[in-house]
PDB file of C-alpha atoms and ligand atoms in Angstrom:
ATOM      1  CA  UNK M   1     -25.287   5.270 -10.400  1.00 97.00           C
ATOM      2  CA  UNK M   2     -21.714   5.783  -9.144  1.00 98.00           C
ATOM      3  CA  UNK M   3     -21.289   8.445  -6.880  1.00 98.00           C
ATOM      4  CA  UNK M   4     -19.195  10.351  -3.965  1.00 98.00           C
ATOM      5  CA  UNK M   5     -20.553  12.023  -0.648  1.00 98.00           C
ATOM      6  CA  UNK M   6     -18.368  14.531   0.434  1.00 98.00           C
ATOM      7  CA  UNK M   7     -18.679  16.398   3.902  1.00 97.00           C
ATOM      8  CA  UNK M   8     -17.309  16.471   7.497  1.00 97.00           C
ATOM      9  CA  UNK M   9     -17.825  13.891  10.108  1.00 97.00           C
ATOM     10  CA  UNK M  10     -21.321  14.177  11.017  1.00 96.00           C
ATOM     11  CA  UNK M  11     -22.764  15.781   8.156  1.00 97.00           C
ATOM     12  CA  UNK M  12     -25.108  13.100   7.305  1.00 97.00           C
ATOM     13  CA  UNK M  13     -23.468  10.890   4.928  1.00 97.00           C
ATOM     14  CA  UNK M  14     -23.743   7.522   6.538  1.00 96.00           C
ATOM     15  CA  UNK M  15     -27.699   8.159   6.569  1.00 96.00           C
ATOM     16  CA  UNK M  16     -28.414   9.635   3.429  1.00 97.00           C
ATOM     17  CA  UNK M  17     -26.271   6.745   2.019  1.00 97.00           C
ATOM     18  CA  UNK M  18     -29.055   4.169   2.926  1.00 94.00           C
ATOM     19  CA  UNK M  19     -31.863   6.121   1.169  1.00 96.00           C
ATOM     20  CA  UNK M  20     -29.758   6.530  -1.857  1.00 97.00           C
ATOM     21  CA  UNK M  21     -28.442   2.767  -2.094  1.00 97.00           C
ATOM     22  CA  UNK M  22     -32.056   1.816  -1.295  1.00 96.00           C
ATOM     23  CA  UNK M  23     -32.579   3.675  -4.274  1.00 96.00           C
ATOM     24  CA  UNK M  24     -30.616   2.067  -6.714  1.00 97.00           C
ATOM     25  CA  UNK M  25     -29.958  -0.531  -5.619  1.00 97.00           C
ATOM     26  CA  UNK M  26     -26.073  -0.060  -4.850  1.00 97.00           C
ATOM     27  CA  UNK M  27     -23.411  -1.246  -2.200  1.00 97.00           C
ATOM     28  CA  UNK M  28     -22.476   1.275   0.176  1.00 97.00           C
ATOM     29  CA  UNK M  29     -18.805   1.870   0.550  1.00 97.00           C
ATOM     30  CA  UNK M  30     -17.740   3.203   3.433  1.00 97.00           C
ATOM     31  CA  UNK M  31     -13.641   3.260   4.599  1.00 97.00           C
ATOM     32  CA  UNK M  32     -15.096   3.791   8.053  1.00 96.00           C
ATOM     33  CA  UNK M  33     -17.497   1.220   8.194  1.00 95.00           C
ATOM     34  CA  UNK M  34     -14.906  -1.420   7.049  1.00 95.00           C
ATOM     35  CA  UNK M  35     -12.093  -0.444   9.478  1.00 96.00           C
ATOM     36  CA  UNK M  36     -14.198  -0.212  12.334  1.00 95.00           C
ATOM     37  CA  UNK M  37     -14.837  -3.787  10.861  1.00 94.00           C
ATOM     38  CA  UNK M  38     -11.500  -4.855  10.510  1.00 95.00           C
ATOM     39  CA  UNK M  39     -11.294  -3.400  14.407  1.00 94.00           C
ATOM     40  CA  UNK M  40     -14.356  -5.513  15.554  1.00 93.00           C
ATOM     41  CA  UNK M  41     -12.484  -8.748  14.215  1.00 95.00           C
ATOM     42  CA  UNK M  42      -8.968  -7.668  15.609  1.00 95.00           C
ATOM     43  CA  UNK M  43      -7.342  -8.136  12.007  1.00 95.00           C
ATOM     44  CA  UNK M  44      -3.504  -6.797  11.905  1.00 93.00           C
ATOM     45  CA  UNK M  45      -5.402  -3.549  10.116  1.00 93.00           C
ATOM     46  CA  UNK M  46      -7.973  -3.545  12.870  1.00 95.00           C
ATOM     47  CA  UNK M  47      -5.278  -3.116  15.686  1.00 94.00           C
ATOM     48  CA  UNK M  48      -3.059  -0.484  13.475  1.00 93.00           C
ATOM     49  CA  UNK M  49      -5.986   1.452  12.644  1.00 95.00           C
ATOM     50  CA  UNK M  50      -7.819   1.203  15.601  1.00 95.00           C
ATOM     51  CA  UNK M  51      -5.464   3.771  17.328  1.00 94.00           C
ATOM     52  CA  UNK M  52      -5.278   5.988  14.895  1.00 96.00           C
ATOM     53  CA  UNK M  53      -8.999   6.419  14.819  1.00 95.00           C
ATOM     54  CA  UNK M  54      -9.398   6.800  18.293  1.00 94.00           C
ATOM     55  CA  UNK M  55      -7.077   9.613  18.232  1.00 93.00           C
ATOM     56  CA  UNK M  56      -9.470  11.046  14.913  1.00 95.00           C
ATOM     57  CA  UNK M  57      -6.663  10.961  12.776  1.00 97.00           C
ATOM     58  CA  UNK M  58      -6.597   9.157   8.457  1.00 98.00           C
ATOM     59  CA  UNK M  59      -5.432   5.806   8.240  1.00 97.00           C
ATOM     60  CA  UNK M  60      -2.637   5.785   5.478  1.00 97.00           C
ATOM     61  CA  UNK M  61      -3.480   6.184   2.211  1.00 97.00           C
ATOM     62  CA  UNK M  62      -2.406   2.919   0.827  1.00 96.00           C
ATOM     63  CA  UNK M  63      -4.214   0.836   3.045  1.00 96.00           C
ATOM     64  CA  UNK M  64      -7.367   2.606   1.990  1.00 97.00           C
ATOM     65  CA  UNK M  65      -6.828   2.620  -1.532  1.00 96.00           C
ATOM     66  CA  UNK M  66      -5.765  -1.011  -1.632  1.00 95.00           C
ATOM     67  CA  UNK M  67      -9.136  -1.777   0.305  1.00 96.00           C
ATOM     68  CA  UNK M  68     -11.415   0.353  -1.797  1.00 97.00           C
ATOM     69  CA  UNK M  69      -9.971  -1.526  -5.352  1.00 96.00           C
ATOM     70  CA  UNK M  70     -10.494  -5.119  -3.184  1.00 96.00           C
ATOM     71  CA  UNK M  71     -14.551  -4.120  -2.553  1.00 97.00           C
ATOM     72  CA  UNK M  72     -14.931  -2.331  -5.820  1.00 97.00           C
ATOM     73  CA  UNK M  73     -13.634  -6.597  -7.530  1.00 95.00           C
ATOM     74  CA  UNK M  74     -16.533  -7.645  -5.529  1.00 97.00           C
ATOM     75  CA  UNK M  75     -19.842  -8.679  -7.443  1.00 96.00           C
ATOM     76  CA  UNK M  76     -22.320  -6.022  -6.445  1.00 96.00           C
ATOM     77  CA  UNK M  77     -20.061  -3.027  -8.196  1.00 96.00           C
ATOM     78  CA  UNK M  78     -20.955  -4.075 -11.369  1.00 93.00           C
ATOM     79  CA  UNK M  79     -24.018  -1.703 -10.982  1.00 91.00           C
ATOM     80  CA  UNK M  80     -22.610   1.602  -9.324  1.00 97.00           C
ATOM     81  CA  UNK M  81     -21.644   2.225  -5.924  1.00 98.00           C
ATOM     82  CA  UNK M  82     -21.402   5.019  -3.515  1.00 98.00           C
ATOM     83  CA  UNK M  83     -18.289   6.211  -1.380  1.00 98.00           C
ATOM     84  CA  UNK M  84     -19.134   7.738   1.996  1.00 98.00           C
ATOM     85  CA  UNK M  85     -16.112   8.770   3.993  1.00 97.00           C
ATOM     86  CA  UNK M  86     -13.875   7.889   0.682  1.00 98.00           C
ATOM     87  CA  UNK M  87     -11.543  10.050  -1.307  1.00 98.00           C
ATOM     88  CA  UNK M  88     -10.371  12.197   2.137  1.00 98.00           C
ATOM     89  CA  UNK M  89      -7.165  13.225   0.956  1.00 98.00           C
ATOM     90  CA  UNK M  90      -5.610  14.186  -2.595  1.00 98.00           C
ATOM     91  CA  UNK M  91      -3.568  11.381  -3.312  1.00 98.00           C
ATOM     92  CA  UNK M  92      -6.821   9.030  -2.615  1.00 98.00           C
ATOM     93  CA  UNK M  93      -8.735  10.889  -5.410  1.00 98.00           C
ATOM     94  CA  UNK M  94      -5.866  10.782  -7.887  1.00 97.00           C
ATOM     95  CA  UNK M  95      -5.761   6.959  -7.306  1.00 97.00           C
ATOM     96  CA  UNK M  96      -9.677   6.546  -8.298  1.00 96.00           C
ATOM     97  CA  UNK M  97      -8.951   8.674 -11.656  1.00 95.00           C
ATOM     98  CA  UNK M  98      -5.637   6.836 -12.433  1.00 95.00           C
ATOM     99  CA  UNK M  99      -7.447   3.690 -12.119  1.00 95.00           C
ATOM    100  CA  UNK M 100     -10.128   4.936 -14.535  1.00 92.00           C
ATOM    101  CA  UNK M 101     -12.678   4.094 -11.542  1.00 95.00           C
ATOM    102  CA  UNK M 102     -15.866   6.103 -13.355  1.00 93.00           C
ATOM    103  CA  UNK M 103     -18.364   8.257 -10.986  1.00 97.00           C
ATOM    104  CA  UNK M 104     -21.702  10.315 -11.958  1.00 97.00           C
ATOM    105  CA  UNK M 105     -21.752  12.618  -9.273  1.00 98.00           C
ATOM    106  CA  UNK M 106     -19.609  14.037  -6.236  1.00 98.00           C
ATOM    107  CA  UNK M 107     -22.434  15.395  -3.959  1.00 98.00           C
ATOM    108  CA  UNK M 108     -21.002  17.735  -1.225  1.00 98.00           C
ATOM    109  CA  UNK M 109     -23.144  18.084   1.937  1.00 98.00           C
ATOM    110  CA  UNK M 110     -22.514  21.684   3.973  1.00 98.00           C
ATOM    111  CA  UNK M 111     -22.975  21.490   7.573  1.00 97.00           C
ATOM    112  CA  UNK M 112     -21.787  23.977  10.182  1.00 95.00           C
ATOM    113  CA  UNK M 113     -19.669  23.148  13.149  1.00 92.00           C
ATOM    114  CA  UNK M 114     -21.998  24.002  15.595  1.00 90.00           C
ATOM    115  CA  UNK M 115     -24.665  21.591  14.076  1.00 94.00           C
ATOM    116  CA  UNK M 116     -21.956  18.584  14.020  1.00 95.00           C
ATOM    117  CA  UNK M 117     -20.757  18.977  17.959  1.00 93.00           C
ATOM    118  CA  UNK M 118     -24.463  18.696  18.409  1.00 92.00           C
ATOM    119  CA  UNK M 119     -25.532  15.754  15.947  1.00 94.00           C
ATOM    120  CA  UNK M 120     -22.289  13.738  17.464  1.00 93.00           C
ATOM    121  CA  UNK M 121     -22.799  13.960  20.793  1.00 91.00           C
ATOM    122  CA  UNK M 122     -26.729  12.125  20.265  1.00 94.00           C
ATOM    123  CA  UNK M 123     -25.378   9.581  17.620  1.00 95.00           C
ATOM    124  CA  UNK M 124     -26.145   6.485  18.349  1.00 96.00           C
ATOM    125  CA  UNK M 125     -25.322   2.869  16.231  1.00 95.00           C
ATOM    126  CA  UNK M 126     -25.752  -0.417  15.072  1.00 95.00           C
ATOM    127  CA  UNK M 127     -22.174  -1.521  14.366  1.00 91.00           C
ATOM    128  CA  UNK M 128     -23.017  -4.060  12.133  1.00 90.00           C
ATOM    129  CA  UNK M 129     -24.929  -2.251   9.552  1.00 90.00           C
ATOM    130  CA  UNK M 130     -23.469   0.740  10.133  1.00 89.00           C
ATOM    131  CA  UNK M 131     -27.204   2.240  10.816  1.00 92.00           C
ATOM    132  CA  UNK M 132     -26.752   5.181  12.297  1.00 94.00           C
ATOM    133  CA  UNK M 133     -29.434   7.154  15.114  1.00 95.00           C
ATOM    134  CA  UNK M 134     -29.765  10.481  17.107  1.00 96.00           C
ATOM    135  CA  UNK M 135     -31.202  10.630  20.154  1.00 95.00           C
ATOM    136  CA  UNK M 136     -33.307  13.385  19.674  1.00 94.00           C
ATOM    137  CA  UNK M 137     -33.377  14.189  15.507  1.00 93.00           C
ATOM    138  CA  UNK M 138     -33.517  10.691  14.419  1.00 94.00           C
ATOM    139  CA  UNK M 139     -34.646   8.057  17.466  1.00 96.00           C
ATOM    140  CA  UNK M 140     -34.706   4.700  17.034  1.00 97.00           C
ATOM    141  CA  UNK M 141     -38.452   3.132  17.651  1.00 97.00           C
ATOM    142  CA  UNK M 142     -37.093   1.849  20.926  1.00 97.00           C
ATOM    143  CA  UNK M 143     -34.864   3.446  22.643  1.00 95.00           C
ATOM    144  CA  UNK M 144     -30.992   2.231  22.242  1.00 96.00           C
ATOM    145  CA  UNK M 145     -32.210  -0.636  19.796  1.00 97.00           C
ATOM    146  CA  UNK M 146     -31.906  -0.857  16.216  1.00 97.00           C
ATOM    147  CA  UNK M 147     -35.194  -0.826  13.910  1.00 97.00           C
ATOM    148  CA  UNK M 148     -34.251  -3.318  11.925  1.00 96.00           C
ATOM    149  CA  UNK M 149     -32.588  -6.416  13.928  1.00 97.00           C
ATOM    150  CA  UNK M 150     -33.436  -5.392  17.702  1.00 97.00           C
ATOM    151  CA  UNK M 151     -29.784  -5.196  18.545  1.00 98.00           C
ATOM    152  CA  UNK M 152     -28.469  -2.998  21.128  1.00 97.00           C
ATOM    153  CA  UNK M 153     -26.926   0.330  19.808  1.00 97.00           C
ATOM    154  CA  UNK M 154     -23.908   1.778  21.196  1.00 95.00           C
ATOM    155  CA  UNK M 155     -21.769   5.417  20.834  1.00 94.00           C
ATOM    156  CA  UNK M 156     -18.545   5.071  18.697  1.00 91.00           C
ATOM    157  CA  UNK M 157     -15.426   5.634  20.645  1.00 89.00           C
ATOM    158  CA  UNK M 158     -14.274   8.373  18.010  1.00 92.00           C
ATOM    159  CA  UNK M 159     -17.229  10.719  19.239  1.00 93.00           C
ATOM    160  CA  UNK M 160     -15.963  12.180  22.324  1.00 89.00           C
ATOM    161  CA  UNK M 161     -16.110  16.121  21.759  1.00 90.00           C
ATOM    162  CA  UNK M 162     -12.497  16.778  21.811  1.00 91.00           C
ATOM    163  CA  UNK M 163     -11.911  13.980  19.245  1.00 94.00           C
ATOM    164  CA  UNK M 164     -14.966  15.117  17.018  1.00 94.00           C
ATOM    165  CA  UNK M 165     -13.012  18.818  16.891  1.00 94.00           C
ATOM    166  CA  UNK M 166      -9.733  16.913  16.046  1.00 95.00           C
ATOM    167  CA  UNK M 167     -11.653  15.125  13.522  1.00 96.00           C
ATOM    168  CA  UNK M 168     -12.966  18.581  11.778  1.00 96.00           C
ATOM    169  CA  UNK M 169      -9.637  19.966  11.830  1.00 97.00           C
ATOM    170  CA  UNK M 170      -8.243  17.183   9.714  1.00 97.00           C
ATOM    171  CA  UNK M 171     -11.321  17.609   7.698  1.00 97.00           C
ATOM    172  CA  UNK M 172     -10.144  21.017   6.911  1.00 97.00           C
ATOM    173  CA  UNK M 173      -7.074  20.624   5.964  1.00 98.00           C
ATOM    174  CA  UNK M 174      -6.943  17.333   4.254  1.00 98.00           C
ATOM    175  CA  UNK M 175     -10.305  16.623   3.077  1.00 98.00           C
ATOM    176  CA  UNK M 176     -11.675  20.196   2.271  1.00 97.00           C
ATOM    177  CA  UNK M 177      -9.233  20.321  -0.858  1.00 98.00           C
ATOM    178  CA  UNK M 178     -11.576  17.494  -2.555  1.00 98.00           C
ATOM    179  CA  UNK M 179     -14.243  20.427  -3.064  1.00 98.00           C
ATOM    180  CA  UNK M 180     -11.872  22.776  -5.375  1.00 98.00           C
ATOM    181  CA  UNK M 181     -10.204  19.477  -7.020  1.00 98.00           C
ATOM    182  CA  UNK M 182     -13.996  18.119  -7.692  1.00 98.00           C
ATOM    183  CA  UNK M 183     -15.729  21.703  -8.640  1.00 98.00           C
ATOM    184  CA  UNK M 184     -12.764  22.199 -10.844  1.00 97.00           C
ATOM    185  CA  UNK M 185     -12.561  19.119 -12.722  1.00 97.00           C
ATOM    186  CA  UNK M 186     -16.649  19.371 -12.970  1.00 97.00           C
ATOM    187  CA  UNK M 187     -15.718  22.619 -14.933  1.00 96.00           C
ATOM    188  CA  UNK M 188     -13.483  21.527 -17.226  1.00 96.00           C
ATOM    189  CA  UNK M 189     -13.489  19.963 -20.666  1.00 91.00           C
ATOM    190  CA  UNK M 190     -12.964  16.601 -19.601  1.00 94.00           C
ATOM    191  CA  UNK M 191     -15.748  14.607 -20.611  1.00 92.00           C
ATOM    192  CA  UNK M 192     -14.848  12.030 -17.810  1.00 92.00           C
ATOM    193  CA  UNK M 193     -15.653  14.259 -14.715  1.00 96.00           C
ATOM    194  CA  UNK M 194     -18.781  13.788 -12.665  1.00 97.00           C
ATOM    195  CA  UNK M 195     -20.731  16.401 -11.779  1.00 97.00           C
ATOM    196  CA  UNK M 196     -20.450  18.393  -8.897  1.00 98.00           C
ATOM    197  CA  UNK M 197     -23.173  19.597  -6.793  1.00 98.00           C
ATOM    198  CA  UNK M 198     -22.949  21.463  -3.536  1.00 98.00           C
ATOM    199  CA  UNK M 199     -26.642  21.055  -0.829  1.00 98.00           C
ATOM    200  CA  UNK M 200     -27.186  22.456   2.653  1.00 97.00           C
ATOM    201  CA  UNK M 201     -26.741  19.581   5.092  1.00 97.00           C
ATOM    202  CA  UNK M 202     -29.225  21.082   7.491  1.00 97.00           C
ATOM    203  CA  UNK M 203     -32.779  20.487   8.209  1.00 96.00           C
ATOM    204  CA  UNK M 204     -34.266  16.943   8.812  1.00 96.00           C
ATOM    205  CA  UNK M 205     -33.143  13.981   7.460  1.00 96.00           C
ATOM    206  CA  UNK M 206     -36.255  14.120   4.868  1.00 97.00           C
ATOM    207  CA  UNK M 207     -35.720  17.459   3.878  1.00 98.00           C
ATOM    208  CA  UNK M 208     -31.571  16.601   2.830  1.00 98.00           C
ATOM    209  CA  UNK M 209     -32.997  13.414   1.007  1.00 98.00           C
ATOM    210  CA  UNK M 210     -35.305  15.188  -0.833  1.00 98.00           C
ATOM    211  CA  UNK M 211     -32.585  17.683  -1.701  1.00 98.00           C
ATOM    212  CA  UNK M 212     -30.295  14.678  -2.822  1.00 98.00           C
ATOM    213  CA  UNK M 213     -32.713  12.656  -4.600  1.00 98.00           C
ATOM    214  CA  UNK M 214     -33.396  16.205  -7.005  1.00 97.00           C
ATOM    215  CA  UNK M 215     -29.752  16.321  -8.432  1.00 97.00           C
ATOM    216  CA  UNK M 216     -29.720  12.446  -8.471  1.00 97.00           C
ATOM    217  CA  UNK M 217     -32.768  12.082 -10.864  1.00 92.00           C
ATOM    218  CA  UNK M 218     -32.640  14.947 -12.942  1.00 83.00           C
TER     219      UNK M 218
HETATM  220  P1  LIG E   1     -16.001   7.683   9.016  1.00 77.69           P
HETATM  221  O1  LIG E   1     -16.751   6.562   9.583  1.00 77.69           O
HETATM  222  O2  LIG E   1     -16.002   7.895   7.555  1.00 77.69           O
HETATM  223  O3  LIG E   1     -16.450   8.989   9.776  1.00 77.69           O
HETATM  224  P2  LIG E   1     -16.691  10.485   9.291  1.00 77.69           P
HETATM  225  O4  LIG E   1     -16.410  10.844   7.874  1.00 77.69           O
HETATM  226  O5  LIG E   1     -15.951  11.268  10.305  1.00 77.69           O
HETATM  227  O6  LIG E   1     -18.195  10.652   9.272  1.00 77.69           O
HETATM  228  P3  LIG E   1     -19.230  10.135  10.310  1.00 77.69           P
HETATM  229  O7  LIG E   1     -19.524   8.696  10.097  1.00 77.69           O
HETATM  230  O8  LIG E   1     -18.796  10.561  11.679  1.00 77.69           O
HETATM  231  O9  LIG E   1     -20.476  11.051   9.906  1.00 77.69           O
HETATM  232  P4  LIG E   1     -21.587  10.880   8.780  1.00 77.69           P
HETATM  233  O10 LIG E   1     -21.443  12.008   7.812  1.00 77.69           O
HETATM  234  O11 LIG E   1     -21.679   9.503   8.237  1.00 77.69           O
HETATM  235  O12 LIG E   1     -22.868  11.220   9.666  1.00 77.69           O
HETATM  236  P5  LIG E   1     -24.088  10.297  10.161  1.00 77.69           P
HETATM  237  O13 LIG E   1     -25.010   9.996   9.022  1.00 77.69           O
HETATM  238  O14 LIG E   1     -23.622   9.185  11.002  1.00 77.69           O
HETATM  239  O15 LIG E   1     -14.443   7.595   9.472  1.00 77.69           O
HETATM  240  C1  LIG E   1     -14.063   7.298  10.793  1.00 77.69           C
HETATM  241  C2  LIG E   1     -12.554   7.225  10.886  1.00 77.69           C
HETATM  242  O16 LIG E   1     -12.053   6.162  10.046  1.00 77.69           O
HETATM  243  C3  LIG E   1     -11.788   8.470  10.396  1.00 77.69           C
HETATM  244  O17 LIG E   1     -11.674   9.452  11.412  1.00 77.69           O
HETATM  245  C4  LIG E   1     -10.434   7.880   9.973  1.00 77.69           C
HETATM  246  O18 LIG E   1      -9.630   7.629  11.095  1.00 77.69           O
HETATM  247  C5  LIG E   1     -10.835   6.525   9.378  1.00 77.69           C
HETATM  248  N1  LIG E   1     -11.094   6.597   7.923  1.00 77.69           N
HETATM  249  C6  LIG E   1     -12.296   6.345   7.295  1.00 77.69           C
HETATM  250  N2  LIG E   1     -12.196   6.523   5.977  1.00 77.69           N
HETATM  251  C7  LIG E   1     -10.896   6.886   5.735  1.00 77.69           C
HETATM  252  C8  LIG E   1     -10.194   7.237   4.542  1.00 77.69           C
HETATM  253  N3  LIG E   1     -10.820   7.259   3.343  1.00 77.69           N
HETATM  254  N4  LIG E   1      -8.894   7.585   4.673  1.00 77.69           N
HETATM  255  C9  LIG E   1      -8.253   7.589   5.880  1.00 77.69           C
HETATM  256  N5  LIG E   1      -8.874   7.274   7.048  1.00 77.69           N
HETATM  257  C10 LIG E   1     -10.201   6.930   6.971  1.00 77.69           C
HETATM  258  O19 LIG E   1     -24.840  11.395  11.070  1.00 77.69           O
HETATM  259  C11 LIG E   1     -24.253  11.903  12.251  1.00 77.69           C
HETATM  260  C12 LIG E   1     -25.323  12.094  13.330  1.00 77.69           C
HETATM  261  O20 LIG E   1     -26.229  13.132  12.925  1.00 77.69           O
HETATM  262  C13 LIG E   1     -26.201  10.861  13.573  1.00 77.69           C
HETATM  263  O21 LIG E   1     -26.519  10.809  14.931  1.00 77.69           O
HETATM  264  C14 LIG E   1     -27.441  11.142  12.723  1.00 77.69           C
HETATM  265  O22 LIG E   1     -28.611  10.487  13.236  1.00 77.69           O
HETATM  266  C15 LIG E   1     -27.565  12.648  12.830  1.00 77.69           C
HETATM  267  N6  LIG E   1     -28.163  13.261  11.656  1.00 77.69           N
HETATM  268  C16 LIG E   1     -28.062  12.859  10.358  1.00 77.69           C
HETATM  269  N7  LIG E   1     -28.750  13.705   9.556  1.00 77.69           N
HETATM  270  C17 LIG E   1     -29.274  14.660  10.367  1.00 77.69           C
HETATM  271  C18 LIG E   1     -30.086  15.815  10.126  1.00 77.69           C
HETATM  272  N8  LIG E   1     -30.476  16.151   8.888  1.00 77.69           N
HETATM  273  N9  LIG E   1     -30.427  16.584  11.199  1.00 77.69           N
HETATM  274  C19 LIG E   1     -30.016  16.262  12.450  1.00 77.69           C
HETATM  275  N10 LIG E   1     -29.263  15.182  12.741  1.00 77.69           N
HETATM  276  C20 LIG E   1     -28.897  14.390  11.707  1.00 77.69           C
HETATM  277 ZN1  LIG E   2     -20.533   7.755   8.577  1.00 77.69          ZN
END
């Protein structure tokens, strides 16, 4: 299984990702998980892209694509993977077909605005999984700890309201395009193009799995 989530910050990648790679038993790649990384361990990427995610703005495009063909050499590709938070712009989705980098699926997940300031605002996570919580639609068993290790959880410093807005807006306008270049290609002849699915992001987190897991294993 080699797939895509598309969608804005907040719409539920990140946790739908773990049910899926549960599922079969792929790596989750996720650009934002491995620069906030790279941050934690003050690499020269960590301190260049630190700012620019504070601020809710892309790191450059050929610092992604350079680290996304580095993890994709790595052992546990050989059986799929899937990209949360990667293609965002054109040029990153034009470097995965160039490199003949194959994918099933590109699963979009629709979320209004209104739903995201919300969702945000109660994330909570565990920074080194990536495991990500809501205070009030999807609490940890104990409050500000992480299921799984018992760590403390803590709110990412890119989820201040004004950022998150900053953050949709560059959504729009660079990330948005990925829908018509995706749909389009799912539509053409090419016998190379994954298929393209569009499902509502809201309702709870069981309800968008459920929705997933029916285009996945049909
Ligand atoms: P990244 O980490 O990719 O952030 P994002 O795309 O903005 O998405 P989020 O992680 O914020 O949201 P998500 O969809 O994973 O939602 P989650 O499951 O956590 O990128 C961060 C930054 O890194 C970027 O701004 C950029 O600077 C840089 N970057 C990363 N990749 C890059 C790239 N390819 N190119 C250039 N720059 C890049 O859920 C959100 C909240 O909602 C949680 O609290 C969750 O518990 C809750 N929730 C989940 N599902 C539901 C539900 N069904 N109902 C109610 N609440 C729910
Ligand atoms: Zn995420």
């Amino acid at each position: 299984m080699r797939l895509i989530l598309l969608g804005p910050p907040g719409a539920g990648k990140g946790t739908q990702a773990t049910f899926i790679t549960q599922e079969f038993g792929i790596p989750q790649i996720s650009t934002g998980d491995m620069l906030r990384a790279a941050v934690k361990a003050q690499t020269p990427l960590g301190l260049e892209a630190k700012k620019i995610m504070d601020a809710g703005g892309l790191v450059s495009d050929d610092i992604i694509i350079g680290l996304v063909k580095d993890r994709l050499q790595e052992d546990d590709c050989r059986n799929g993977y899937l990209f949360d938070g990667f293609p965002r712009t054109i040029p990153q989705a034009d470097a995965l077909k160039e490199a003949n980098i194959s994918l099933d699926f590109v699963v979009e997940m629709v979320v209004p605005e209104e739903n995201i300031i919300e969702r945000m605002s109660g994330r909570r996570v565990h920074p080194a999984s990536g495991r990500s919580y809501h205070v009030k639609f999807n609490p940890p068993k104990t409050p500000d700890t992480d299921d799984v290790t018992g760590e403390p959880l803590v709110q990412r410093d890119d989820d201040k309201e004004e950022t998150v807005r900053h953050r949709l807006a560059v959504y729009q306008e660079q990330t948005r395009p990925l829908v018509d270049y995706y749909s389009g290609w799912a539509q053409s002849n090419d016998a190379a193009a994954p298929r393209f699915h569009q499902i509502q992001g809201v309702g709870s987190v069981e309800e968008i799995r459920n929705r997933i897991f029916a285009i996945l294993k049909k």
